[in-house]
């Protein structure tokens, strides 16, 4: 039928949804060893950015090529982010699960640290997928961008907070929540990147 032919609008969207489904499963599998989560998430950001800008570069093959390209530096970014994450999780566990008595100020510090970590992680993996930099420079740029673009950062945090809420409500769909959020976040993230590329204190070289 013509309306579902490969060249029709519906056909292209169905092909995209199938590719997105396969990429979501591939991301989940590649993230299972934990140490590879950074490279997998950077690759996911890469295909999301390509799809947002050119409506292309969003196939399973594109994902694995991006995974290979980002293996070293993506893992480096993840290891840098993993250290503060473990500290935050330990304190959160002690405070809200093990019920260790802490002051209200300490509880707020843990919460703010967790929110800031998530904001930095969102930008860091997108930066890694888009620009060439050392892992430490990428993380520092992500921190600057998160703080200097407060309202966009709040929007992005809301998108990813929704995925956390969906995980709590329906954990069986967990492998799809992060990929969906990254695709939804690609446009606002790129709008931020376009503004900061010329900032002298943010050193970035486009991978393309």
CSV table of N, CA and C in Angstrom, one decimal, residues 31-204:
chain,number,residue,atom,x,y,z
A,31,UNK,N,25.1,-1.4,27.9
A,31,UNK,CA,25.3,-0.7,29.2
A,31,UNK,C,25.4,-1.7,30.4
A,32,UNK,N,25.1,-3.0,30.1
A,32,UNK,CA,25.0,-4.0,31.2
A,32,UNK,C,26.3,-4.2,31.9
A,33,UNK,N,27.5,-4.1,31.2
A,33,UNK,CA,28.8,-4.3,32.0
A,33,UNK,C,29.1,-3.1,32.9
A,34,UNK,N,28.2,-2.1,32.9
A,34,UNK,CA,28.4,-0.8,33.7
A,34,UNK,C,29.6,0.0,33.2
A,35,UNK,N,30.7,-0.6,33.1
A,35,UNK,CA,31.9,0.2,32.7
A,35,UNK,C,31.7,0.8,31.3
A,36,UNK,N,30.9,0.1,30.5
A,36,UNK,CA,30.7,0.6,29.1
A,36,UNK,C,29.5,1.5,29.0
A,37,UNK,N,28.8,1.8,30.1
A,37,UNK,CA,27.6,2.7,30.0
A,37,UNK,C,28.0,4.1,29.4
A,38,UNK,N,29.1,4.6,29.7
A,38,UNK,CA,29.5,5.9,29.2
A,38,UNK,C,29.6,5.9,27.6
A,39,UNK,N,30.2,4.9,27.1
A,39,UNK,CA,30.4,4.8,25.6
A,39,UNK,C,29.0,4.6,25.0
A,40,UNK,N,28.2,3.7,25.6
A,40,UNK,CA,26.9,3.5,25.1
A,40,UNK,C,26.0,4.7,25.1
A,41,UNK,N,26.0,5.5,26.2
A,41,UNK,CA,25.2,6.7,26.3
A,41,UNK,C,25.7,7.8,25.3
A,42,UNK,N,27.0,7.9,25.2
A,42,UNK,CA,27.5,8.8,24.2
A,42,UNK,C,27.1,8.5,22.8
A,43,UNK,N,27.1,7.2,22.5
A,43,UNK,CA,26.7,6.7,21.1
A,43,UNK,C,25.2,7.0,20.9
A,44,UNK,N,24.4,6.8,22.0
A,44,UNK,CA,23.0,7.1,21.9
A,44,UNK,C,22.7,8.5,21.6
A,45,UNK,N,23.5,9.4,22.3
A,45,UNK,CA,23.4,10.8,22.1
A,45,UNK,C,23.8,11.2,20.6
A,46,UNK,N,24.8,10.5,20.1
A,46,UNK,CA,25.3,10.7,18.8
A,46,UNK,C,24.2,10.5,17.7
A,47,UNK,N,23.5,9.3,17.8
A,47,UNK,CA,22.5,9.0,16.8
A,47,UNK,C,21.3,10.0,17.0
A,48,UNK,N,21.0,10.3,18.3
A,48,UNK,CA,19.9,11.3,18.5
A,48,UNK,C,20.1,12.6,17.9
A,49,UNK,N,21.4,13.1,18.1
A,49,UNK,CA,21.7,14.4,17.5
A,49,UNK,C,21.7,14.4,16.0
A,50,UNK,N,22.2,13.3,15.4
A,50,UNK,CA,22.2,13.2,14.0
A,50,UNK,C,20.7,13.2,13.4
A,51,UNK,N,19.9,12.4,14.1
A,51,UNK,CA,18.5,12.4,13.7
A,51,UNK,C,17.8,13.7,13.8
A,52,UNK,N,18.1,14.4,14.9
A,52,UNK,CA,17.5,15.7,15.1
A,52,UNK,C,17.9,16.7,14.1
A,53,UNK,N,19.2,16.7,13.7
A,53,UNK,CA,19.7,17.7,12.7
A,53,UNK,C,19.5,17.4,11.3
A,54,UNK,N,19.6,16.1,10.9
A,54,UNK,CA,19.6,15.7,9.5
A,54,UNK,C,18.5,14.6,9.2
A,55,UNK,N,17.8,14.2,10.2
A,55,UNK,CA,16.8,13.1,10.0
A,55,UNK,C,17.6,11.9,9.4
A,56,UNK,N,18.8,11.7,9.8
A,56,UNK,CA,19.6,10.6,9.3
A,56,UNK,C,20.6,10.1,10.4
A,57,UNK,N,21.3,9.1,10.1
A,57,UNK,CA,22.3,8.6,11.1
A,57,UNK,C,21.7,8.0,12.3
A,58,UNK,N,20.5,7.3,12.1
A,58,UNK,CA,19.8,6.7,13.3
A,58,UNK,C,19.5,5.2,13.0
A,59,UNK,N,20.5,4.4,12.8
A,59,UNK,CA,20.3,3.0,12.6
A,59,UNK,C,21.2,2.2,13.6
A,60,UNK,N,20.9,0.9,13.6
A,60,UNK,CA,21.7,0.1,14.5
A,60,UNK,C,23.2,0.2,14.2
A,61,UNK,N,23.5,0.2,12.9
A,61,UNK,CA,24.9,0.3,12.5
A,61,UNK,C,25.5,1.6,12.9
A,62,UNK,N,24.7,2.7,12.8
A,62,UNK,CA,25.2,4.0,13.3
A,62,UNK,C,25.5,4.0,14.8
A,63,UNK,N,24.7,3.4,15.5
A,63,UNK,CA,24.9,3.3,17.0
A,63,UNK,C,26.2,2.6,17.3
A,64,UNK,N,26.4,1.4,16.6
A,64,UNK,CA,27.6,0.7,17.0
A,64,UNK,C,28.9,1.4,16.5
A,65,UNK,N,28.8,2.1,15.4
A,65,UNK,CA,30.0,2.9,14.9
A,65,UNK,C,30.2,4.0,15.9
A,66,UNK,N,29.2,4.7,16.4
A,66,UNK,CA,29.4,5.7,17.4
A,66,UNK,C,29.9,5.1,18.7
A,67,UNK,N,29.4,3.9,19.1
A,67,UNK,CA,29.9,3.3,20.3
A,67,UNK,C,31.4,3.0,20.2
A,68,UNK,N,31.9,2.6,19.0
A,68,UNK,CA,33.3,2.3,18.8
A,68,UNK,C,34.1,3.6,18.9
A,69,UNK,N,33.6,4.7,18.3
A,69,UNK,CA,34.3,6.0,18.3
A,69,UNK,C,34.4,6.5,19.7
A,70,UNK,N,33.4,6.3,20.5
A,70,UNK,CA,33.3,6.9,21.8
A,70,UNK,C,33.8,6.0,22.9
A,71,UNK,N,34.3,4.9,22.6
A,71,UNK,CA,34.7,3.9,23.6
A,71,UNK,C,35.7,4.4,24.6
A,72,UNK,N,36.7,5.0,24.2
A,72,UNK,CA,37.8,5.4,25.1
A,72,UNK,C,37.4,6.7,25.9
A,73,UNK,N,37.0,7.7,25.2
A,73,UNK,CA,36.7,9.0,25.9
A,73,UNK,C,35.3,8.9,26.6
A,74,UNK,N,34.4,8.2,26.0
A,74,UNK,CA,33.1,8.0,26.7
A,74,UNK,C,33.2,7.3,28.0
A,75,UNK,N,34.1,6.3,28.0
A,75,UNK,CA,34.4,5.6,29.3
A,75,UNK,C,35.1,6.5,30.2
A,76,UNK,N,36.0,7.3,29.7
A,76,UNK,CA,36.7,8.3,30.6
A,76,UNK,C,35.7,9.2,31.3
A,77,UNK,N,34.8,9.8,30.5
A,77,UNK,CA,33.8,10.7,31.1
A,77,UNK,C,32.9,10.0,32.1
A,78,UNK,N,32.5,8.7,31.9
A,78,UNK,CA,31.7,8.0,32.8
A,78,UNK,C,32.5,7.7,34.1
A,79,UNK,N,33.8,7.4,34.0
A,79,UNK,CA,34.5,7.1,35.2
A,79,UNK,C,34.7,8.3,36.1
A,80,UNK,N,34.9,9.5,35.4
A,80,UNK,CA,34.9,10.8,36.2
A,80,UNK,C,33.6,11.0,36.9
A,81,UNK,N,32.5,10.8,36.2
A,81,UNK,CA,31.2,11.0,36.8
A,81,UNK,C,30.8,10.0,37.8
A,82,UNK,N,31.4,8.8,37.7
A,82,UNK,CA,31.0,7.7,38.6
A,82,UNK,C,31.5,7.9,40.0
A,83,UNK,N,32.6,8.6,40.2
A,83,UNK,CA,33.1,8.8,41.6
A,83,UNK,C,32.2,9.7,42.4
A,84,UNK,N,31.7,10.9,42.0
A,84,UNK,CA,30.7,11.6,42.7
A,84,UNK,C,29.4,10.9,42.8
A,85,UNK,N,29.0,10.1,41.8
A,85,UNK,CA,27.8,9.4,41.9
A,85,UNK,C,27.7,8.4,43.0
A,86,UNK,N,28.8,7.7,43.2
A,86,UNK,CA,28.9,6.7,44.2
A,86,UNK,C,28.8,7.4,45.6
A,87,UNK,N,29.5,8.5,45.7
A,87,UNK,CA,29.4,9.3,47.0
A,87,UNK,C,28.0,9.7,47.3
A,88,UNK,N,27.3,10.2,46.2
A,88,UNK,CA,25.9,10.7,46.4
A,88,UNK,C,25.0,9.5,46.8
A,89,UNK,N,25.1,8.4,46.1
A,89,UNK,CA,24.3,7.2,46.3
A,89,UNK,C,24.5,6.7,47.8
A,90,UNK,N,25.8,6.7,48.2
A,90,UNK,CA,26.1,6.2,49.5
A,90,UNK,C,25.4,7.1,50.6
A,91,UNK,N,25.5,8.4,50.4
A,91,UNK,CA,24.9,9.3,51.4
A,91,UNK,C,23.4,9.3,51.3
A,92,UNK,N,22.8,9.1,50.1
A,92,UNK,CA,21.4,9.0,50.0
A,92,UNK,C,20.9,7.7,50.6
A,93,UNK,N,21.6,6.6,50.4
A,93,UNK,CA,21.2,5.4,51.1
A,93,UNK,C,21.2,5.5,52.6
A,94,UNK,N,22.3,6.1,53.1
A,94,UNK,CA,22.4,6.3,54.6
A,94,UNK,C,21.3,7.1,55.1
A,95,UNK,N,20.9,8.2,54.4
A,95,UNK,CA,20.0,9.2,54.9
A,95,UNK,C,18.5,8.7,54.8
A,96,UNK,N,18.1,8.2,53.6
A,96,UNK,CA,16.7,7.9,53.4
A,96,UNK,C,16.3,6.5,53.4
A,97,UNK,N,17.3,5.5,53.3
A,97,UNK,CA,17.0,4.1,53.4
A,97,UNK,C,17.4,3.5,54.7
A,98,UNK,N,18.7,3.7,55.1
A,98,UNK,CA,19.1,3.2,56.4
A,98,UNK,C,18.7,4.1,57.5
A,99,UNK,N,18.1,5.2,57.2
A,99,UNK,CA,17.5,6.1,58.3
A,99,UNK,C,18.6,6.6,59.2
A,100,UNK,N,19.8,6.9,58.7
A,100,UNK,CA,20.8,7.5,59.6
A,100,UNK,C,20.4,8.9,59.8
A,101,UNK,N,20.5,9.4,61.1
A,101,UNK,CA,20.1,10.7,61.4
A,101,UNK,C,21.0,11.7,60.8
A,102,UNK,N,20.5,12.7,60.0
A,102,UNK,CA,21.3,13.7,59.5
A,102,UNK,C,20.5,15.0,59.6
A,103,UNK,N,21.2,16.1,59.5
A,103,UNK,CA,20.5,17.4,59.6
A,103,UNK,C,19.8,17.7,58.3
A,104,UNK,N,18.9,18.7,58.4
A,104,UNK,CA,18.1,19.1,57.2
A,104,UNK,C,19.1,19.7,56.1
A,105,UNK,N,20.1,20.4,56.6
A,105,UNK,CA,21.1,21.0,55.6
A,105,UNK,C,21.8,19.9,54.9
A,106,UNK,N,22.2,18.8,55.6
A,106,UNK,CA,22.9,17.7,54.9
A,106,UNK,C,22.0,17.1,53.9
A,107,UNK,N,20.7,16.9,54.2
A,107,UNK,CA,19.8,16.3,53.3
A,107,UNK,C,19.6,17.1,52.0
A,108,UNK,N,19.5,18.4,52.2
A,108,UNK,CA,19.4,19.3,51.1
A,108,UNK,C,20.6,19.3,50.2
A,109,UNK,N,21.8,19.2,50.9
A,109,UNK,CA,23.0,19.2,50.1
A,109,UNK,C,23.1,17.9,49.2
A,110,UNK,N,22.6,16.8,49.8
A,110,UNK,CA,22.6,15.5,49.0
A,110,UNK,C,21.7,15.7,47.8
A,111,UNK,N,20.5,16.2,48.1
A,111,UNK,CA,19.5,16.4,47.0
A,111,UNK,C,20.1,17.3,45.9
A,112,UNK,N,20.6,18.5,46.3
A,112,UNK,CA,21.2,19.4,45.3
A,112,UNK,C,22.3,18.8,44.5
A,113,UNK,N,23.2,18.0,45.2
A,113,UNK,CA,24.3,17.4,44.6
A,113,UNK,C,23.8,16.4,43.5
A,114,UNK,N,22.7,15.6,43.9
A,114,UNK,CA,22.2,14.7,42.9
A,114,UNK,C,21.6,15.3,41.7
A,115,UNK,N,20.9,16.4,41.9
A,115,UNK,CA,20.3,17.2,40.8
A,115,UNK,C,21.4,17.8,39.9
A,116,UNK,N,22.5,18.3,40.5
A,116,UNK,CA,23.6,18.9,39.7
A,116,UNK,C,24.3,17.8,39.0
A,117,UNK,N,24.5,16.7,39.6
A,117,UNK,CA,25.2,15.5,38.9
A,117,UNK,C,24.4,15.1,37.7
A,118,UNK,N,23.1,15.0,37.8
A,118,UNK,CA,22.3,14.6,36.7
A,118,UNK,C,22.4,15.6,35.5
A,119,UNK,N,22.4,16.9,35.9
A,119,UNK,CA,22.5,18.0,34.9
A,119,UNK,C,23.8,17.9,34.1
A,120,UNK,N,24.9,17.7,34.9
A,120,UNK,CA,26.2,17.6,34.3
A,120,UNK,C,26.3,16.4,33.4
A,121,UNK,N,25.7,15.2,33.9
A,121,UNK,CA,25.8,14.0,33.1
A,121,UNK,C,25.0,14.1,31.8
A,122,UNK,N,23.9,14.8,31.8
A,122,UNK,CA,23.1,15.0,30.6
A,122,UNK,C,23.9,15.7,29.5
A,123,UNK,N,24.5,16.8,29.9
A,123,UNK,CA,25.3,17.6,29.0
A,123,UNK,C,26.6,16.9,28.6
A,124,UNK,N,27.2,16.2,29.6
A,124,UNK,CA,28.5,15.6,29.3
A,124,UNK,C,28.5,14.6,28.2
A,125,UNK,N,27.5,13.7,28.3
A,125,UNK,CA,27.5,12.7,27.2
A,125,UNK,C,27.1,13.2,25.9
A,126,UNK,N,26.2,14.3,25.9
A,126,UNK,CA,25.9,14.9,24.6
A,126,UNK,C,27.1,15.7,24.1
A,127,UNK,N,27.9,16.3,24.9
A,127,UNK,CA,29.1,17.0,24.5
A,127,UNK,C,30.1,15.9,23.9
A,128,UNK,N,30.3,14.8,24.6
A,128,UNK,CA,31.2,13.8,24.2
A,128,UNK,C,30.8,13.3,22.8
A,129,UNK,N,29.5,13.2,22.6
A,129,UNK,CA,29.0,12.7,21.3
A,129,UNK,C,29.2,13.7,20.1
A,130,UNK,N,29.3,15.0,20.5
A,130,UNK,CA,29.3,16.0,19.5
A,130,UNK,C,30.6,16.7,19.2
A,131,UNK,N,31.4,16.8,20.3
A,131,UNK,CA,32.7,17.5,20.2
A,131,UNK,C,33.9,16.7,20.7
A,132,UNK,N,35.0,17.0,20.2
A,132,UNK,CA,36.3,16.3,20.6
A,132,UNK,C,36.9,17.1,21.7
A,133,UNK,N,37.1,16.4,22.8
A,133,UNK,CA,37.7,17.0,24.0
A,133,UNK,C,38.2,15.9,24.9
A,134,UNK,N,39.1,16.2,25.8
A,134,UNK,CA,39.5,15.2,26.8
A,134,UNK,C,38.3,15.0,27.8
A,135,UNK,N,38.2,13.8,28.4
A,135,UNK,CA,37.1,13.5,29.3
A,135,UNK,C,36.9,14.6,30.4
A,136,UNK,N,38.1,15.0,31.0
A,136,UNK,CA,37.9,16.0,32.1
A,136,UNK,C,37.4,17.4,31.6
A,137,UNK,N,37.9,17.8,30.4
A,137,UNK,CA,37.5,19.0,29.8
A,137,UNK,C,36.0,18.9,29.4
A,138,UNK,N,35.5,17.8,29.0
A,138,UNK,CA,34.1,17.6,28.6
A,138,UNK,C,33.3,17.7,29.9
A,139,UNK,N,33.7,17.1,31.0
A,139,UNK,CA,32.9,17.2,32.2
A,139,UNK,C,32.9,18.7,32.7
A,140,UNK,N,34.0,19.4,32.7
A,140,UNK,CA,34.1,20.7,33.1
A,140,UNK,C,33.2,21.6,32.3
A,141,UNK,N,33.2,21.4,30.9
A,141,UNK,CA,32.4,22.2,30.0
A,141,UNK,C,30.9,21.9,30.3
A,142,UNK,N,30.6,20.6,30.6
A,142,UNK,CA,29.2,20.3,31.0
A,142,UNK,C,28.7,21.0,32.2
A,143,UNK,N,29.6,21.1,33.2
A,143,UNK,CA,29.3,21.9,34.4
A,143,UNK,C,29.0,23.3,34.1
A,144,UNK,N,29.9,24.0,33.4
A,144,UNK,CA,29.7,25.4,33.0
A,144,UNK,C,28.4,25.6,32.2
A,145,UNK,N,28.1,24.7,31.3
A,145,UNK,CA,26.9,24.9,30.5
A,145,UNK,C,25.7,24.7,31.3
A,146,UNK,N,25.7,23.7,32.2
A,146,UNK,CA,24.5,23.5,33.1
A,146,UNK,C,24.2,24.7,33.9
A,147,UNK,N,25.2,25.3,34.5
A,147,UNK,CA,25.0,26.5,35.3
A,147,UNK,C,24.6,27.7,34.6
A,148,UNK,N,25.2,27.9,33.4
A,148,UNK,CA,25.0,29.1,32.6
A,148,UNK,C,23.7,29.1,31.8
A,149,UNK,N,23.1,27.9,31.7
A,149,UNK,CA,21.8,27.8,30.9
A,149,UNK,C,20.7,27.2,31.8
A,150,UNK,N,20.4,27.9,32.9
A,150,UNK,CA,19.6,27.4,34.0
A,150,UNK,C,18.3,26.9,33.5
A,151,UNK,N,17.5,27.7,32.7
A,151,UNK,CA,16.2,27.4,32.4
A,151,UNK,C,16.1,26.2,31.4
A,152,UNK,N,17.1,26.1,30.5
A,152,UNK,CA,17.1,24.9,29.6
A,152,UNK,C,17.5,23.7,30.4
A,153,UNK,N,18.4,23.9,31.4
A,153,UNK,CA,18.8,22.8,32.3
A,153,UNK,C,17.6,22.2,33.1
A,154,UNK,N,16.8,23.1,33.5
A,154,UNK,CA,15.6,22.7,34.3
A,154,UNK,C,14.6,21.9,33.4
A,155,UNK,N,14.5,22.3,32.1
A,155,UNK,CA,13.6,21.6,31.2
A,155,UNK,C,14.2,20.2,31.0
A,156,UNK,N,15.5,20.1,30.8
A,156,UNK,CA,16.1,18.8,30.6
A,156,UNK,C,16.0,17.9,31.8
A,157,UNK,N,16.2,18.5,33.0
A,157,UNK,CA,16.0,17.7,34.2
A,157,UNK,C,14.6,17.2,34.4
A,158,UNK,N,13.6,18.0,34.0
A,158,UNK,CA,12.2,17.6,34.0
A,158,UNK,C,12.0,16.4,33.1
A,159,UNK,N,12.6,16.4,31.9
A,159,UNK,CA,12.5,15.3,31.0
A,159,UNK,C,13.0,14.0,31.6
A,160,UNK,N,14.2,14.1,32.2
A,160,UNK,CA,14.8,12.9,32.7
A,160,UNK,C,14.2,12.5,34.1
A,161,UNK,N,13.6,13.5,34.8
A,161,UNK,CA,12.9,13.1,36.0
A,161,UNK,C,11.6,12.3,35.7
A,162,UNK,N,11.0,12.6,34.6
A,162,UNK,CA,9.9,11.9,34.1
A,162,UNK,C,10.2,10.4,33.9
A,163,UNK,N,11.4,10.2,33.3
A,163,UNK,CA,11.8,8.8,33.1
A,163,UNK,C,12.0,8.1,34.4
A,164,UNK,N,12.5,8.8,35.4
A,164,UNK,CA,12.7,8.1,36.7
A,164,UNK,C,11.3,7.8,37.3
A,165,UNK,N,10.4,8.7,37.2
A,165,UNK,CA,9.0,8.4,37.7
A,165,UNK,C,8.4,7.2,36.9
A,166,UNK,N,8.6,7.2,35.6
A,166,UNK,CA,8.1,6.1,34.8
A,166,UNK,C,8.7,4.7,35.2
A,167,UNK,N,10.0,4.8,35.6
A,167,UNK,CA,10.7,3.6,36.0
A,167,UNK,C,10.1,3.1,37.3
A,168,UNK,N,9.7,4.0,38.2
A,168,UNK,CA,9.1,3.6,39.5
A,168,UNK,C,7.7,3.0,39.3
A,169,UNK,N,7.0,3.6,38.4
A,169,UNK,CA,5.6,3.2,38.1
A,169,UNK,C,5.6,1.9,37.3
A,170,UNK,N,6.4,1.8,36.3
A,170,UNK,CA,6.4,0.7,35.4
A,170,UNK,C,7.9,0.3,35.0
A,171,UNK,N,8.6,-0.4,35.9
A,171,UNK,CA,10.0,-0.8,35.7
A,171,UNK,C,10.3,-1.7,34.5
A,172,UNK,N,9.3,-2.4,34.0
A,172,UNK,CA,9.5,-3.3,32.9
A,172,UNK,C,9.9,-2.6,31.7
A,173,UNK,N,9.6,-1.3,31.5
A,173,UNK,CA,9.9,-0.5,30.3
A,173,UNK,C,11.2,0.2,30.5
A,174,UNK,N,12.0,-0.1,31.4
A,174,UNK,CA,13.2,0.6,31.8
A,174,UNK,C,14.2,0.8,30.6
A,175,UNK,N,14.3,-0.2,29.7
A,175,UNK,CA,15.3,0.0,28.7
A,175,UNK,C,14.9,1.0,27.6
A,176,UNK,N,13.7,1.5,27.7
A,176,UNK,CA,13.2,2.5,26.7
A,176,UNK,C,13.2,3.9,27.2
A,177,UNK,N,13.2,4.1,28.6
A,177,UNK,CA,13.0,5.4,29.1
A,177,UNK,C,14.2,6.3,28.8
A,178,UNK,N,15.4,5.9,29.1
A,178,UNK,CA,16.6,6.7,28.8
A,178,UNK,C,16.7,7.1,27.3
A,179,UNK,N,16.6,6.1,26.4
A,179,UNK,CA,16.7,6.4,25.0
A,179,UNK,C,15.6,7.5,24.6
A,180,UNK,N,14.4,7.3,25.0
A,180,UNK,CA,13.3,8.2,24.7
A,180,UNK,C,13.7,9.6,25.2
A,181,UNK,N,14.2,9.7,26.4
A,181,UNK,CA,14.6,11.0,27.0
A,181,UNK,C,15.7,11.7,26.2
A,182,UNK,N,16.7,10.9,25.8
A,182,UNK,CA,17.8,11.4,25.0
A,182,UNK,C,17.4,12.0,23.7
A,183,UNK,N,16.4,11.3,23.0
A,183,UNK,CA,15.9,11.8,21.8
A,183,UNK,C,15.1,13.0,22.0
A,184,UNK,N,14.3,13.1,23.0
A,184,UNK,CA,13.5,14.3,23.3
A,184,UNK,C,14.4,15.5,23.7
A,185,UNK,N,15.6,15.2,24.3
A,185,UNK,CA,16.4,16.2,24.8
A,185,UNK,C,17.4,16.7,23.7
A,186,UNK,N,17.5,16.0,22.6
A,186,UNK,CA,18.5,16.4,21.6
A,186,UNK,C,18.3,17.8,21.1
A,187,UNK,N,17.1,18.3,20.8
A,187,UNK,CA,16.9,19.6,20.3
A,187,UNK,C,17.2,20.7,21.3
A,188,UNK,N,16.7,20.7,22.5
A,188,UNK,CA,17.1,21.7,23.5
A,188,UNK,C,18.6,21.7,23.8
A,189,UNK,N,19.2,20.5,23.8
A,189,UNK,CA,20.6,20.5,24.1
A,189,UNK,C,21.4,21.1,22.9
A,190,UNK,N,21.0,20.9,21.7
A,190,UNK,CA,21.7,21.5,20.5
A,190,UNK,C,21.5,23.0,20.5
A,191,UNK,N,20.3,23.4,20.9
A,191,UNK,CA,20.1,24.9,21.0
A,191,UNK,C,21.1,25.5,22.0
A,192,UNK,N,21.4,24.8,23.0
A,192,UNK,CA,22.3,25.3,24.0
A,192,UNK,C,23.7,25.3,23.4
A,193,UNK,N,24.1,24.2,22.8
A,193,UNK,CA,25.4,24.1,22.2
A,193,UNK,C,25.7,25.2,21.2
A,194,UNK,N,24.7,25.5,20.4
A,194,UNK,CA,24.9,26.6,19.4
A,194,UNK,C,25.3,27.9,20.0
A,195,UNK,N,24.8,28.2,21.2
A,195,UNK,CA,25.0,29.4,21.8
A,195,UNK,C,26.4,29.5,22.5
A,196,UNK,N,26.9,28.3,22.9
A,196,UNK,CA,28.1,28.3,23.7
A,196,UNK,C,29.4,28.0,22.9
A,197,UNK,N,29.2,27.6,21.6
A,197,UNK,CA,30.4,27.2,20.8
A,197,UNK,C,31.4,28.3,20.8
A,198,UNK,N,30.9,29.6,20.7
A,198,UNK,CA,31.8,30.7,20.6
A,198,UNK,C,32.3,31.2,21.9
A,199,UNK,N,31.9,30.7,23.0
A,199,UNK,CA,32.3,31.1,24.3
A,199,UNK,C,33.8,30.8,24.5
A,200,UNK,N,34.7,31.8,24.8
A,200,UNK,CA,36.1,31.6,24.9
A,200,UNK,C,36.5,30.6,25.9
A,201,UNK,N,35.7,30.6,27.0
A,201,UNK,CA,36.1,29.7,28.1
A,201,UNK,C,35.7,28.2,27.9
A,202,UNK,N,34.9,28.0,26.9
A,202,UNK,CA,34.5,26.6,26.6
A,202,UNK,C,35.2,26.2,25.3
A,203,UNK,N,36.2,25.3,25.4
A,203,UNK,CA,37.0,24.8,24.3
A,203,UNK,C,36.3,23.5,23.8
A,204,UNK,N,35.8,23.6,22.5
A,204,UNK,CA,35.2,22.5,21.9
A,204,UNK,C,35.5,22.4,20.4
